[in-house]
Short mmCIF file of C-alpha atoms and ligand atoms in Angstrom, two decimals:
data_model
loop_
_atom_site.label_atom_id
_atom_site.label_comp_id
_atom_site.label_asym_id
_atom_site.label_seq_id
_atom_site.Cartn_x
_atom_site.Cartn_y
_atom_site.Cartn_z
CA MET A 139 0.00 0.00 0.00
CA PRO A 140 2.20 2.87 -1.18
CA LYS A 141 1.80 6.31 0.37
CA ILE A 142 1.96 9.07 -2.21
CA GLU A 143 1.36 12.80 -2.44
CA ILE A 144 -0.74 14.36 -5.17
CA ASP A 145 -1.09 18.14 -5.40
CA GLY A 146 0.09 18.49 -1.80
CA ARG A 147 -2.32 15.91 -0.37
CA GLU A 148 -1.19 12.55 0.96
CA ILE A 149 -2.98 9.29 0.31
CA THR A 150 -2.30 5.59 0.76
CA VAL A 151 -3.61 3.49 -2.11
CA GLU A 152 -3.49 -0.12 -3.31
CA ASP A 153 -0.53 -1.30 -5.29
CA GLY A 154 -1.06 -1.38 -9.03
CA LEU A 155 -3.22 1.75 -9.38
CA ASN A 156 -2.21 4.24 -12.02
CA LEU A 157 -1.98 7.94 -11.24
CA ILE A 158 -5.35 8.79 -12.84
CA GLN A 159 -7.04 6.28 -10.51
CA ALA A 160 -5.04 7.39 -7.47
CA ALA A 161 -5.87 11.05 -8.12
CA GLU A 162 -9.54 10.14 -8.48
CA ARG A 163 -9.48 8.86 -4.89
CA LEU A 164 -8.70 12.42 -3.84
CA GLY A 165 -11.34 13.87 -6.13
CA ILE A 166 -8.68 15.19 -8.50
CA GLU A 167 -9.36 14.72 -12.21
CA VAL A 168 -6.33 14.30 -14.39
CA PRO A 169 -7.46 15.22 -17.92
CA HIS A 170 -7.40 12.24 -20.26
CA TYR A 171 -8.78 11.00 -23.55
CA CYS A 172 -7.38 7.60 -24.46
CA TYR A 173 -7.49 6.12 -20.94
CA HIS A 174 -10.67 4.17 -20.15
CA PRO A 175 -10.86 2.01 -17.02
CA GLY A 176 -12.51 -0.86 -18.91
CA LEU A 177 -9.83 -1.03 -21.64
CA SER A 178 -6.09 -1.64 -21.87
CA ILE A 179 -3.74 1.34 -21.53
CA SER A 180 -2.79 2.89 -24.85
CA GLY A 181 -1.02 6.07 -23.75
CA ASN A 182 -1.43 7.76 -27.11
CA CYS A 183 -3.21 11.04 -26.42
CA ARG A 184 -0.65 12.54 -23.94
CA MET A 185 -3.38 14.65 -22.33
CA CYS A 186 -2.66 13.20 -18.89
CA LEU A 187 0.90 14.54 -18.56
CA VAL A 188 1.82 15.27 -14.94
CA GLU A 189 4.94 16.33 -13.07
CA ILE A 190 6.57 13.76 -10.80
CA GLU A 191 9.29 14.81 -8.38
CA LYS A 192 12.76 13.49 -9.23
CA MET A 193 11.72 12.63 -12.79
CA PRO A 194 13.31 14.91 -15.35
CA LYS A 195 10.42 14.73 -17.83
CA LEU A 196 6.66 14.89 -17.50
CA GLN A 197 5.02 11.46 -17.38
CA ILE A 198 1.65 10.22 -18.59
CA ALA A 199 -0.51 9.49 -15.55
CA CYS A 200 -2.46 6.67 -17.20
CA ASN A 201 0.61 4.52 -17.68
CA THR A 202 2.45 5.39 -14.46
CA LYS A 203 1.81 3.15 -11.50
CA VAL A 204 1.91 4.48 -7.94
CA SER A 205 5.06 3.81 -5.93
CA GLU A 206 6.06 4.60 -2.36
CA GLY A 207 6.94 8.23 -1.72
CA MET A 208 5.89 9.49 -5.15
CA VAL A 209 5.18 13.23 -5.23
CA VAL A 210 2.90 14.18 -8.12
CA LYS A 211 1.76 17.57 -9.36
CA THR A 212 -1.15 17.58 -11.76
CA THR A 213 -1.71 21.32 -11.87
CA SER A 214 1.80 22.76 -11.66
CA PRO A 215 2.59 25.41 -14.31
CA LYS A 216 4.71 22.84 -16.18
CA ALA A 217 1.95 20.19 -16.18
CA LYS A 218 -0.75 22.69 -17.12
CA ALA A 219 1.37 24.10 -19.95
CA ALA A 220 1.85 20.58 -21.35
CA GLN A 221 -1.85 19.74 -21.05
CA SER A 222 -2.73 22.99 -22.81
CA ALA A 223 -0.25 22.31 -25.59
CA VAL A 224 -1.58 18.78 -26.11
CA LEU A 225 -5.14 20.07 -26.25
CA GLU A 226 -4.15 22.73 -28.75
CA PHE A 227 -2.46 20.10 -30.88
CA ILE A 228 -5.51 17.82 -30.76
CA LEU A 229 -7.76 20.71 -31.76
CA ILE A 230 -5.66 21.89 -34.73
CA ASN A 231 -7.71 19.97 -37.25
CA HIS A 232 -10.90 19.63 -35.28
CA PRO A 233 -13.96 20.96 -37.14
CA ILE A 234 -16.10 23.75 -35.65
CA ASP A 235 -19.04 21.38 -35.24
CA CYS A 236 -20.15 22.00 -31.64
CA PRO A 237 -23.44 23.69 -32.61
CA VAL A 238 -24.54 20.61 -34.57
CA CYS A 239 -22.66 17.87 -32.72
CA ASP A 240 -24.56 15.39 -30.53
CA GLN A 241 -21.67 15.14 -28.12
CA ALA A 242 -22.01 18.82 -27.17
CA GLY A 243 -22.65 19.03 -23.46
CA GLU A 244 -20.81 15.79 -22.67
CA CYS A 245 -17.73 16.23 -24.88
CA LYS A 246 -14.30 15.98 -23.32
CA LEU A 247 -12.90 18.44 -25.86
CA GLN A 248 -15.39 21.07 -24.76
CA ASP A 249 -14.92 20.27 -21.07
CA TYR A 250 -11.14 20.38 -21.13
CA TYR A 251 -11.09 23.43 -23.36
CA MET A 252 -12.77 25.32 -20.53
CA ASP A 253 -10.06 24.14 -18.11
CA TYR A 254 -6.93 23.83 -20.22
CA GLY A 255 -7.68 25.61 -23.49
CA LYS A 256 -5.43 28.18 -25.06
CA TYR A 257 -7.83 30.90 -25.86
CA ARG A 258 -5.20 32.57 -28.05
CA SER A 259 -4.03 29.89 -30.42
CA GLN A 260 -0.46 30.02 -31.71
CA MET A 261 -1.38 28.07 -34.80
CA GLU A 262 -1.91 29.81 -38.04
CA ILE A 263 -3.41 27.04 -39.99
CA GLU A 264 -5.88 28.34 -42.53
CA ALA A 265 -7.19 25.07 -43.84
CA LYS A 266 -7.97 22.15 -41.59
CA VAL A 267 -7.38 18.65 -42.94
CA GLU A 268 -10.69 17.44 -44.30
CA LYS A 269 -11.89 13.89 -43.76
CA ARG A 270 -15.12 11.97 -44.34
CA LYS A 271 -18.23 12.92 -42.42
CA VAL A 272 -21.44 10.91 -41.80
CA VAL A 273 -19.80 7.54 -42.44
CA ASP A 274 -22.32 4.74 -41.95
CA LEU A 275 -20.55 2.10 -39.86
CA GLY A 276 -23.48 -0.22 -39.15
CA PRO A 277 -27.03 -0.34 -37.79
CA GLN A 278 -26.27 1.68 -34.65
CA VAL A 279 -23.30 3.94 -35.28
CA VAL A 280 -22.29 6.87 -37.50
CA LEU A 281 -18.69 8.11 -37.77
CA ASP A 282 -17.39 11.62 -38.34
CA GLN A 283 -13.71 11.19 -39.14
CA GLU A 284 -12.91 14.88 -38.74
CA ARG A 285 -14.04 14.90 -35.13
CA CYS A 286 -11.96 11.84 -34.21
CA ILE A 287 -8.93 12.45 -31.99
CA LEU A 288 -7.50 8.97 -32.68
CA CYS A 289 -7.58 7.90 -29.04
CA ALA A 290 -8.20 4.27 -30.13
CA ARG A 291 -10.78 3.63 -27.42
CA CYS A 292 -13.22 2.30 -30.04
CA THR A 293 -10.68 -0.03 -31.64
CA ARG A 294 -9.58 -1.32 -28.25
CA PHE A 295 -13.20 -1.97 -27.26
CA LEU A 296 -13.73 -3.97 -30.46
CA ASP A 297 -10.42 -5.81 -30.09
CA GLU A 298 -10.60 -6.53 -26.38
CA VAL A 299 -14.27 -6.73 -25.36
CA THR A 300 -16.25 -7.98 -28.34
CA LYS A 301 -13.13 -9.33 -30.09
CA THR A 302 -14.71 -8.51 -33.42
CA SER A 303 -12.15 -5.89 -34.60
CA GLU A 304 -14.29 -4.10 -37.16
CA LEU A 305 -12.47 -0.75 -36.89
CA GLY A 306 -8.86 0.25 -37.41
CA ILE A 307 -6.69 3.36 -37.68
CA PHE A 308 -5.40 3.88 -41.21
CA SER A 309 -2.73 6.20 -42.70
CA ARG A 310 -0.28 8.36 -40.71
CA GLY A 311 0.17 11.78 -39.11
CA ASP A 312 -2.60 14.32 -39.56
CA ARG A 313 -4.06 12.18 -42.36
CA ALA A 314 -4.70 9.24 -40.01
CA TYR A 315 -8.33 8.25 -39.72
CA ILE A 316 -10.63 5.66 -38.19
CA ASP A 317 -12.48 3.39 -40.61
CA LEU A 318 -13.96 -0.05 -41.09
CA PHE A 319 -11.67 -2.80 -42.28
CA PRO A 320 -12.56 -3.88 -45.83
CA ASP A 321 -15.77 -5.93 -46.06
CA LYS A 322 -16.63 -5.29 -42.39
CA LYS A 323 -19.67 -3.64 -40.84
CA LEU A 324 -19.93 -2.55 -37.22
CA ASP A 325 -22.76 -4.95 -36.54
CA ASN A 326 -22.07 -6.94 -33.39
CA PRO A 327 -24.61 -7.21 -30.52
CA TYR A 328 -22.66 -4.67 -28.44
CA SER A 329 -21.73 -2.21 -31.19
CA ALA A 330 -23.23 0.93 -29.66
CA ASN A 331 -20.81 0.82 -26.71
CA VAL A 332 -18.26 2.48 -28.99
CA VAL A 333 -20.44 5.59 -28.90
CA ASP A 334 -20.18 5.65 -25.10
CA VAL A 335 -16.41 5.16 -25.05
CA CYS A 336 -15.73 7.78 -27.73
CA PRO A 337 -14.75 10.86 -25.69
CA VAL A 338 -15.73 13.23 -28.51
CA GLY A 339 -18.47 13.41 -31.13
CA ALA A 340 -16.77 11.18 -33.71
CA LEU A 341 -18.99 8.17 -33.05
CA THR A 342 -22.65 8.97 -32.57
CA SER A 343 -25.72 6.85 -32.10
CA LYS A 344 -28.07 6.63 -35.08
CA ASP A 345 -30.93 6.29 -32.65
CA PHE A 346 -30.09 9.32 -30.49
CA ARG A 347 -28.64 11.67 -33.15
CA PHE A 348 -30.38 15.04 -33.24
CA LYS A 349 -33.16 13.93 -30.86
CA ALA A 350 -32.30 16.03 -27.81
CA ARG A 351 -29.63 18.23 -26.32
CA VAL A 352 -28.23 16.33 -23.36
CA TRP A 353 -28.48 19.26 -20.97
CA TYR A 354 -32.26 19.13 -21.23
CA LEU A 355 -32.35 15.47 -20.17
CA GLN A 356 -32.62 14.11 -16.65
CA LYS A 357 -30.81 10.94 -15.64
CA THR A 358 -32.25 8.22 -13.39
CA GLU A 359 -30.51 5.03 -12.24
CA SER A 360 -32.20 1.84 -13.27
CA VAL A 361 -31.73 -1.69 -14.56
CA CYS A 362 -32.31 -3.03 -18.07
CA THR A 363 -35.35 -5.30 -18.19
CA ARG A 364 -34.75 -6.84 -21.60
CA CYS A 365 -33.15 -9.99 -20.19
CA ALA A 366 -32.30 -11.72 -16.95
CA ASN A 367 -28.78 -10.25 -16.77
CA GLY A 368 -30.06 -6.97 -15.32
CA CYS A 369 -27.39 -4.67 -16.72
CA ASN A 370 -27.21 -1.44 -14.75
CA ILE A 371 -28.30 1.58 -16.77
CA ASP A 372 -29.05 5.28 -16.66
CA VAL A 373 -32.37 6.32 -18.14
CA TYR A 374 -32.25 9.69 -19.92
CA HIS A 375 -35.65 11.32 -20.05
CA ARG A 376 -37.57 14.55 -20.26
CA ARG A 377 -41.19 15.28 -19.45
CA GLY A 378 -42.16 11.63 -19.27
CA GLN A 379 -40.44 10.66 -22.51
CA MET A 380 -37.32 8.52 -22.70
CA TYR A 381 -34.53 9.31 -25.15
CA ARG A 382 -31.85 6.77 -24.42
CA PHE A 383 -30.47 4.12 -22.10
CA ARG A 384 -26.77 4.05 -21.34
CA PRO A 385 -24.82 1.48 -19.32
CA ARG A 386 -23.95 2.29 -15.70
CA TYR A 387 -20.85 0.73 -14.20
CA ASN A 388 -21.40 -2.33 -12.05
CA PRO A 389 -18.33 -4.56 -11.64
CA ASP A 390 -20.49 -7.56 -10.65
CA VAL A 391 -22.96 -7.40 -13.52
CA ASN A 392 -22.11 -5.58 -16.71
CA GLN A 393 -18.88 -3.67 -16.02
CA TYR A 394 -19.16 -0.62 -18.33
CA TRP A 395 -21.24 -2.21 -21.09
CA MET A 396 -24.69 -3.19 -22.30
CA CYS A 397 -26.05 -4.86 -25.43
CA ASP A 398 -27.68 -2.98 -28.31
CA GLU A 399 -31.02 -4.71 -27.89
CA GLY A 400 -31.19 -3.66 -24.24
CA ARG A 401 -30.11 -0.15 -25.15
CA LEU A 402 -33.07 0.22 -27.51
CA TRP A 403 -35.50 -1.42 -25.09
CA TYR A 404 -36.72 2.01 -23.91
CA LYS A 405 -38.77 2.19 -27.11
CA GLU A 406 -40.66 -0.92 -26.12
CA LEU A 407 -41.58 0.71 -22.83
CA GLN A 408 -43.23 3.74 -24.42
CA LYS A 409 -45.18 2.24 -27.29
CA GLU A 410 -48.54 3.39 -28.60
CA SER A 411 -50.09 0.30 -27.05
CA ARG A 412 -49.84 1.62 -23.47
CA ILE A 413 -53.04 1.45 -21.44
CA MET A 414 -53.80 4.92 -20.15
CA ARG A 415 -56.82 4.43 -17.88
CA PRO A 416 -58.84 1.70 -16.14
CA PHE A 417 -61.68 -0.06 -17.93
CA VAL A 418 -64.48 -2.40 -16.94
CA ARG A 419 -66.47 -4.61 -19.27
CA GLY A 420 -69.86 -3.12 -20.16
CA GLU A 421 -72.80 -4.66 -21.98
CA GLN A 422 -71.12 -4.59 -25.36
CA ASP A 423 -67.54 -3.57 -24.87
CA PHE A 424 -65.10 -2.02 -22.39
CA VAL A 425 -66.13 1.23 -20.81
CA ALA A 426 -63.75 3.71 -19.26
CA ALA A 427 -63.90 3.56 -15.47
CA THR A 428 -62.55 5.43 -12.50
CA TRP A 429 -59.95 3.73 -10.32
CA ASP A 430 -62.55 3.46 -7.57
CA ARG A 431 -64.86 1.53 -9.86
CA ALA A 432 -62.11 -0.75 -11.20
CA VAL A 433 -60.92 -1.51 -7.67
CA SER A 434 -64.43 -2.11 -6.30
CA SER A 435 -65.29 -4.37 -9.28
CA THR A 436 -62.13 -6.37 -8.57
CA VAL A 437 -62.81 -6.62 -4.84
CA LYS A 438 -66.40 -7.68 -5.59
CA ALA A 439 -65.25 -10.38 -8.04
CA LEU A 440 -62.74 -11.77 -5.55
CA THR A 441 -64.97 -11.70 -2.47
CA GLU A 442 -68.07 -13.07 -4.22
CA SER A 443 -66.11 -15.90 -5.82
CA LYS A 444 -64.59 -16.77 -2.47
CA GLU A 445 -67.86 -16.54 -0.53
CA GLN A 446 -69.85 -18.54 -3.05
CA HIS A 447 -67.28 -21.14 -4.16
CA GLY A 448 -64.44 -21.12 -1.62
CA ALA A 449 -61.04 -19.42 -1.60
CA ASN A 450 -59.60 -21.70 -4.29
CA ALA A 451 -62.17 -20.38 -6.76
CA VAL A 452 -59.86 -17.36 -6.96
CA ALA A 453 -56.51 -17.69 -8.75
CA GLY A 454 -53.64 -15.40 -9.64
CA ILE A 455 -50.94 -15.45 -12.30
CA ILE A 456 -48.03 -13.02 -12.23
CA GLY A 457 -45.38 -12.55 -14.90
CA ALA A 458 -41.60 -12.41 -14.49
CA LYS A 459 -41.54 -8.78 -15.57
CA ALA A 460 -43.16 -7.74 -12.26
CA THR A 461 -40.82 -6.39 -9.58
CA ASN A 462 -40.03 -8.33 -6.39
CA GLU A 463 -42.26 -5.96 -4.43
CA GLU A 464 -45.17 -6.54 -6.82
CA VAL A 465 -44.69 -10.31 -6.65
CA TYR A 466 -44.62 -10.16 -2.85
CA LEU A 467 -47.74 -7.97 -2.57
CA PHE A 468 -49.58 -10.03 -5.20
CA THR A 469 -48.79 -13.30 -3.42
CA ARG A 470 -49.66 -11.90 0.00
CA LEU A 471 -52.94 -10.43 -1.25
CA LEU A 472 -54.12 -13.71 -2.74
CA LYS A 473 -52.70 -16.00 -0.07
CA GLU A 474 -53.63 -14.03 3.05
CA GLN A 475 -56.58 -11.84 2.15
CA VAL A 476 -58.26 -14.28 -0.23
CA GLY A 477 -56.75 -17.50 1.11
CA THR A 478 -56.19 -19.25 -2.22
CA ASP A 479 -53.34 -21.66 -3.01
CA ARG A 480 -53.78 -21.11 -6.70
CA ILE A 481 -51.01 -18.62 -7.40
CA ALA A 482 -48.56 -19.18 -10.22
CA GLY A 483 -45.68 -17.36 -11.86
CA LEU A 484 -45.35 -17.18 -15.61
CA PHE A 485 -42.06 -16.66 -17.34
CA LEU A 486 -42.04 -16.49 -21.08
CA SER A 487 -38.96 -16.76 -23.21
CA PRO A 488 -38.68 -17.92 -26.79
CA ALA A 489 -36.92 -21.29 -26.97
CA ASP A 490 -34.46 -20.01 -29.56
CA ALA A 491 -33.79 -16.66 -27.83
CA PHE A 492 -30.35 -15.27 -28.62
CA HIS A 493 -27.79 -15.46 -25.84
CA ASP A 494 -24.04 -15.44 -25.50
CA ASP A 495 -21.39 -16.05 -22.86
CA PHE A 496 -20.92 -12.36 -22.12
CA LEU A 497 -24.02 -10.42 -20.99
CA ILE A 498 -27.03 -11.48 -23.06
CA LYS A 499 -29.18 -14.16 -21.44
CA ALA A 500 -31.68 -16.47 -23.14
CA ASP A 501 -34.24 -15.70 -20.42
CA LYS A 502 -35.82 -12.48 -21.65
CA ASN A 503 -37.44 -11.68 -18.31
CA PRO A 504 -35.92 -9.39 -15.69
CA ASN A 505 -37.24 -11.21 -12.65
CA THR A 506 -37.53 -14.97 -13.12
CA ARG A 507 -35.14 -15.47 -10.21
CA GLY A 508 -37.24 -13.09 -8.09
CA LEU A 509 -40.36 -15.17 -8.75
CA GLN A 510 -38.42 -18.24 -7.62
CA ALA A 511 -37.04 -16.54 -4.53
CA LEU A 512 -40.55 -15.43 -3.56
CA GLY A 513 -41.86 -18.97 -3.73
CA LEU A 514 -43.35 -19.12 -7.21
CA LEU A 515 -42.00 -21.36 -10.00
CA ASN A 516 -40.83 -23.88 -7.36
CA GLY A 517 -43.52 -26.53 -7.47
CA GLY A 518 -46.91 -25.36 -6.23
CA ALA A 519 -49.61 -24.40 -8.70
CA SER A 520 -48.55 -23.88 -12.30
CA VAL A 521 -50.30 -21.74 -14.88
CA ALA A 522 -51.34 -24.94 -16.69
CA ASP A 523 -52.89 -26.28 -13.43
CA ILE A 524 -54.87 -23.07 -13.00
CA LEU A 525 -56.16 -23.18 -16.56
CA ALA A 526 -57.07 -26.85 -16.18
CA ALA A 527 -59.01 -26.00 -13.00
CA ALA A 528 -60.70 -23.14 -14.83
CA GLU A 529 -61.74 -25.51 -17.62
CA LYS A 530 -63.37 -27.71 -15.00
CA GLY A 531 -65.30 -24.69 -13.71
CA GLU A 532 -63.37 -24.55 -10.41
CA ILE A 533 -62.08 -21.02 -10.92
CA LYS A 534 -64.46 -18.08 -10.87
CA ALA A 535 -62.07 -15.12 -10.67
CA LEU A 536 -58.52 -14.81 -12.02
CA VAL A 537 -56.11 -11.92 -11.47
CA VAL A 538 -53.44 -11.72 -14.18
CA PHE A 539 -50.62 -9.32 -13.36
CA ALA A 540 -48.04 -8.39 -16.01
CA ALA A 541 -48.46 -11.67 -17.85
CA ASP A 542 -49.74 -12.33 -21.35
CA LEU A 543 -51.10 -15.89 -21.28
CA THR A 544 -51.83 -15.71 -25.00
CA ALA A 545 -48.09 -15.88 -25.65
CA ALA A 546 -47.96 -19.30 -23.98
CA PHE A 547 -51.38 -20.87 -24.62
CA THR A 548 -53.62 -21.17 -27.67
CA GLN A 549 -56.66 -19.02 -28.14
CA GLU A 550 -58.80 -22.14 -28.14
CA LYS A 551 -57.42 -23.21 -24.76
CA LEU A 552 -57.92 -19.78 -23.22
CA ASP A 553 -61.40 -19.32 -24.75
CA THR A 554 -62.52 -22.55 -23.10
CA ALA A 555 -60.75 -22.04 -19.78
CA LEU A 556 -61.74 -18.41 -19.25
CA GLU A 557 -65.27 -18.52 -20.63
CA ASN A 558 -66.95 -18.33 -17.21
CA VAL A 559 -64.16 -16.68 -15.26
CA GLN A 560 -64.04 -13.03 -14.23
CA VAL A 561 -60.62 -11.93 -15.41
CA ILE A 562 -58.83 -8.95 -13.89
CA VAL A 563 -55.83 -7.83 -15.92
CA CYS A 564 -53.17 -5.48 -14.55
CA ASP A 565 -50.67 -4.61 -17.26
CA THR A 566 -48.77 -1.84 -18.98
CA ASP A 567 -49.97 -2.48 -22.54
CA TYR A 568 -52.94 -3.79 -24.46
CA THR A 569 -52.18 -7.39 -25.38
CA ASN A 570 -54.31 -10.27 -26.56
CA MET A 571 -54.77 -11.00 -22.87
CA THR A 572 -56.67 -7.76 -22.27
CA THR A 573 -59.38 -9.02 -24.66
CA TYR A 574 -60.27 -11.60 -21.98
CA ALA A 575 -60.49 -9.00 -19.21
CA ASP A 576 -63.52 -7.93 -17.25
CA VAL A 577 -61.48 -5.29 -15.46
CA ILE A 578 -58.33 -3.66 -16.84
CA MET A 579 -56.01 -1.79 -14.49
CA PRO A 580 -53.11 0.07 -16.16
CA ILE A 581 -49.74 -0.07 -14.41
CA GLY A 582 -46.35 1.56 -14.92
CA THR A 583 -43.32 0.06 -16.61
CA ALA A 584 -39.96 -0.53 -14.91
CA THR A 585 -38.92 3.08 -15.54
CA GLU A 586 -42.15 4.41 -14.05
CA THR A 587 -42.01 2.64 -10.73
CA ASP A 588 -39.69 2.10 -7.80
CA GLY A 589 -38.80 -1.44 -6.90
CA THR A 590 -36.27 -4.22 -7.34
CA PHE A 591 -35.54 -7.07 -9.73
CA THR A 592 -33.47 -10.17 -9.02
CA ASN A 593 -31.18 -11.02 -11.89
CA PHE A 594 -30.24 -14.50 -13.17
CA ALA A 595 -27.38 -14.74 -10.68
CA GLY A 596 -29.58 -13.84 -7.70
CA ARG A 597 -28.49 -10.20 -7.44
CA VAL A 598 -31.25 -7.91 -6.18
CA GLN A 599 -31.05 -4.51 -7.85
CA ARG A 600 -33.12 -1.37 -7.58
CA VAL A 601 -35.00 0.47 -10.28
CA LYS A 602 -36.02 4.03 -9.54
CA GLN A 603 -39.03 5.85 -10.87
CA ALA A 604 -37.79 8.18 -13.60
CA PHE A 605 -41.21 9.77 -14.07
CA PRO A 606 -44.80 8.82 -13.16
CA PRO A 607 -46.78 6.37 -15.34
CA PRO A 608 -48.70 8.12 -18.13
CA GLN A 609 -52.17 9.58 -17.70
CA GLN A 610 -54.22 7.55 -15.21
CA SER A 611 -51.98 4.48 -14.98
CA LYS A 612 -50.31 3.83 -11.60
CA PRO A 613 -47.27 1.95 -10.33
CA GLY A 614 -48.28 -1.71 -9.98
CA TRP A 615 -47.30 -1.95 -6.31
CA GLU A 616 -49.68 0.92 -5.49
CA VAL A 617 -52.56 -0.92 -7.20
CA LEU A 618 -51.77 -4.09 -5.24
CA ALA A 619 -51.41 -2.13 -1.99
CA THR A 620 -54.84 -0.55 -2.54
CA LEU A 621 -56.43 -3.95 -3.24
CA GLY A 622 -54.74 -5.37 -0.14
CA GLY A 623 -56.16 -2.54 1.98
CA LYS A 624 -59.67 -2.92 0.54
CA LEU A 625 -59.61 -6.62 1.36
CA GLY A 626 -58.66 -5.76 4.92
CA GLY A 627 -54.98 -6.67 4.73
CA PHE A 628 -51.50 -5.22 4.31
CA GLU A 629 -51.46 -1.80 2.64
CA PRO A 630 -47.92 -0.38 2.52
CA THR A 631 -47.72 3.36 2.09
CA SER A 632 -44.28 3.32 0.49
CA ILE A 633 -42.27 0.99 -1.69
CA SER A 634 -39.55 0.70 0.94
CA GLU A 635 -42.19 -0.50 3.43
CA ALA A 636 -43.27 -3.14 0.90
CA PHE A 637 -39.65 -4.26 0.40
CA ALA A 638 -38.95 -4.30 4.15
CA GLU A 639 -41.99 -6.52 4.66
CA ALA A 640 -40.91 -8.83 1.83
CA ALA A 641 -37.41 -9.07 3.35
CA LYS A 642 -38.87 -9.83 6.79
CA ASN A 643 -41.10 -12.63 5.49
CA THR A 644 -39.00 -14.19 2.73
CA PRO A 645 -35.89 -16.18 3.71
CA ALA A 646 -34.06 -15.39 0.45
CA PHE A 647 -34.39 -11.64 1.11
CA THR A 648 -33.37 -11.79 4.77
CA GLY A 649 -31.22 -8.86 5.81
CA LEU A 650 -31.69 -6.91 2.60
CA THR A 651 -32.74 -3.27 2.75
CA TYR A 652 -32.78 -0.53 0.12
CA GLY A 653 -29.81 0.97 1.96
CA LYS A 654 -27.86 -2.29 1.63
CA LEU A 655 -28.75 -2.62 -2.04
CA GLY A 656 -27.33 0.84 -2.71
CA GLU A 657 -26.59 1.68 -6.33
CA LEU A 658 -25.11 -1.68 -7.27
CA GLY A 659 -27.47 -4.19 -5.67
CA ALA A 660 -26.66 -7.13 -3.39
CA PRO A 661 -26.96 -10.93 -3.63
CA LEU A 662 -29.89 -12.89 -2.20
CA ALA A 663 -29.23 -14.40 1.20
CA GLY A 664 -27.75 -17.91 1.23
S1 LIG B 756 -13.71 7.50 -33.11
FE1 LIG B 756 -13.78 8.26 -31.01
S2 LIG B 756 -13.16 6.49 -29.77
FE2 LIG B 756 -12.54 6.05 -31.88
S3 LIG B 756 -10.45 6.77 -32.02
FE3 LIG B 756 -11.74 8.44 -32.71
S4 LIG B 756 -12.09 9.70 -30.90
FE4 LIG B 756 -11.33 7.73 -30.18
S1 LIG B 757 -27.56 -8.11 -21.73
FE1 LIG B 757 -29.70 -8.22 -21.11
S2 LIG B 757 -29.89 -6.89 -19.32
FE2 LIG B 757 -27.95 -6.40 -20.37
S3 LIG B 757 -28.44 -4.71 -21.74
FE3 LIG B 757 -28.67 -6.59 -22.91
S4 LIG B 757 -30.79 -7.13 -22.70
FE4 LIG B 757 -30.37 -5.63 -21.12
S1 LIG B 758 -4.94 9.34 -21.14
FE1 LIG B 758 -2.87 9.10 -20.75
S2 LIG B 758 -1.98 9.24 -22.67
FE2 LIG B 758 -4.09 9.38 -23.09
#
């Protein structure tokens, strides 16, 4: 554990850290372009030059490891002069694109120019070297060669992480440029990560280009719900509309990366098919209803079925896209307030779903493991058992929460099974399942609710509400809490109360609290 001094402040750090990492521990940012903590050291940009006592020349911080007694100056006149000169050199041929560049607002050239820029340039270059602009690299990414500072982060990502090596640096000197190798396309399942690693506006996302200025967007921590891996993400949104997902660092789940399909999953969560208000079935068709009416119709269906035919005449099916809190409240409502044993979890995943040995999982549900941990999917009633009982006339009321049975069972099967059953559907979108409903209650998606998911490896991770569900829809846990209260049972007033109760009553969640989960989540107990 070497003790070093950086800008007059002492710190003891682990062996093996470089000076950028050590300085970070003190809250000191050493300017850098080519260094990225998830990639190998390249040392090509020279932006991180710092002064080290007893060394005759400035050293690059990214490729200098800490050693006992080192005295480092990151802001001495000598270091600052070098950083300024490097920045000036990098900017010689840079186009004046900021007003139209998507990176504006999160560009390291802009940021460092404010700190290290030479406002009076010594260069008298009339004509900048021109290179190709708007180069189509593949389905996700566009390249502007003029904006590239040749830091080689993108090529290292493709060489080291995806090992697909689509991009290379060609030519020499100020003519050098990034391009695809002949006959290659940047079309691997993780291709859009190059946009994140590019410190400038050379690589931009086809999906996000020209959609929004980043300073208008708010950022909320969440988890991708496209598959069971649960990659940590930031949701960028404004006024209830999402614009992009970007990966958030979690060393135990996704490091710095996410897949392209997950990245575009935000579109799926804000489709036209969203249900905006509750409905109940009228004489002919659905009629719009107030929440009070939808809730009282549901309570009536559940209590009458129970009173007239026994508790097991009520059944519930919940999908693996519901949060842990929703699964807990759903199970408790049906088990304790209604008293039925007929509760089943449904997880749907195409048999041939794409997966790999990096992040992408074949299970396309975010919470299959949560359903298991909360006692569903481990024996007990199955969805098929419930439908068989319904066919025999044993089920009179069925609550279906975030599950589309039509994706797993034929129309013929469902028509027969549900013919005389009162069906209450709680979901985010209209699906074929909603056509069977007698009551429809609209709920929020994973970005519109607080809660947790348990990923394939048993890691419990929080999602935070980025914005409220649209129009009259409500977070699912609130709907379940209201139903629980109306049936005379548990009615949590906050999501943390619901989670605390789940943790108290579920062995796999023992000891977990929102505080313990923090930003990176925590494993299930045992
Ligand atoms: S395109 Fe971006 S990441 Fe790639 S070398 Fe150029 S500046 Fe670096
Ligand atoms: S690997 Fe799975 S969880 Fe991660 S970003 Fe892709 S779809 Fe989302
Ligand atoms: S960050 Fe150190 S040389 Fe580029």
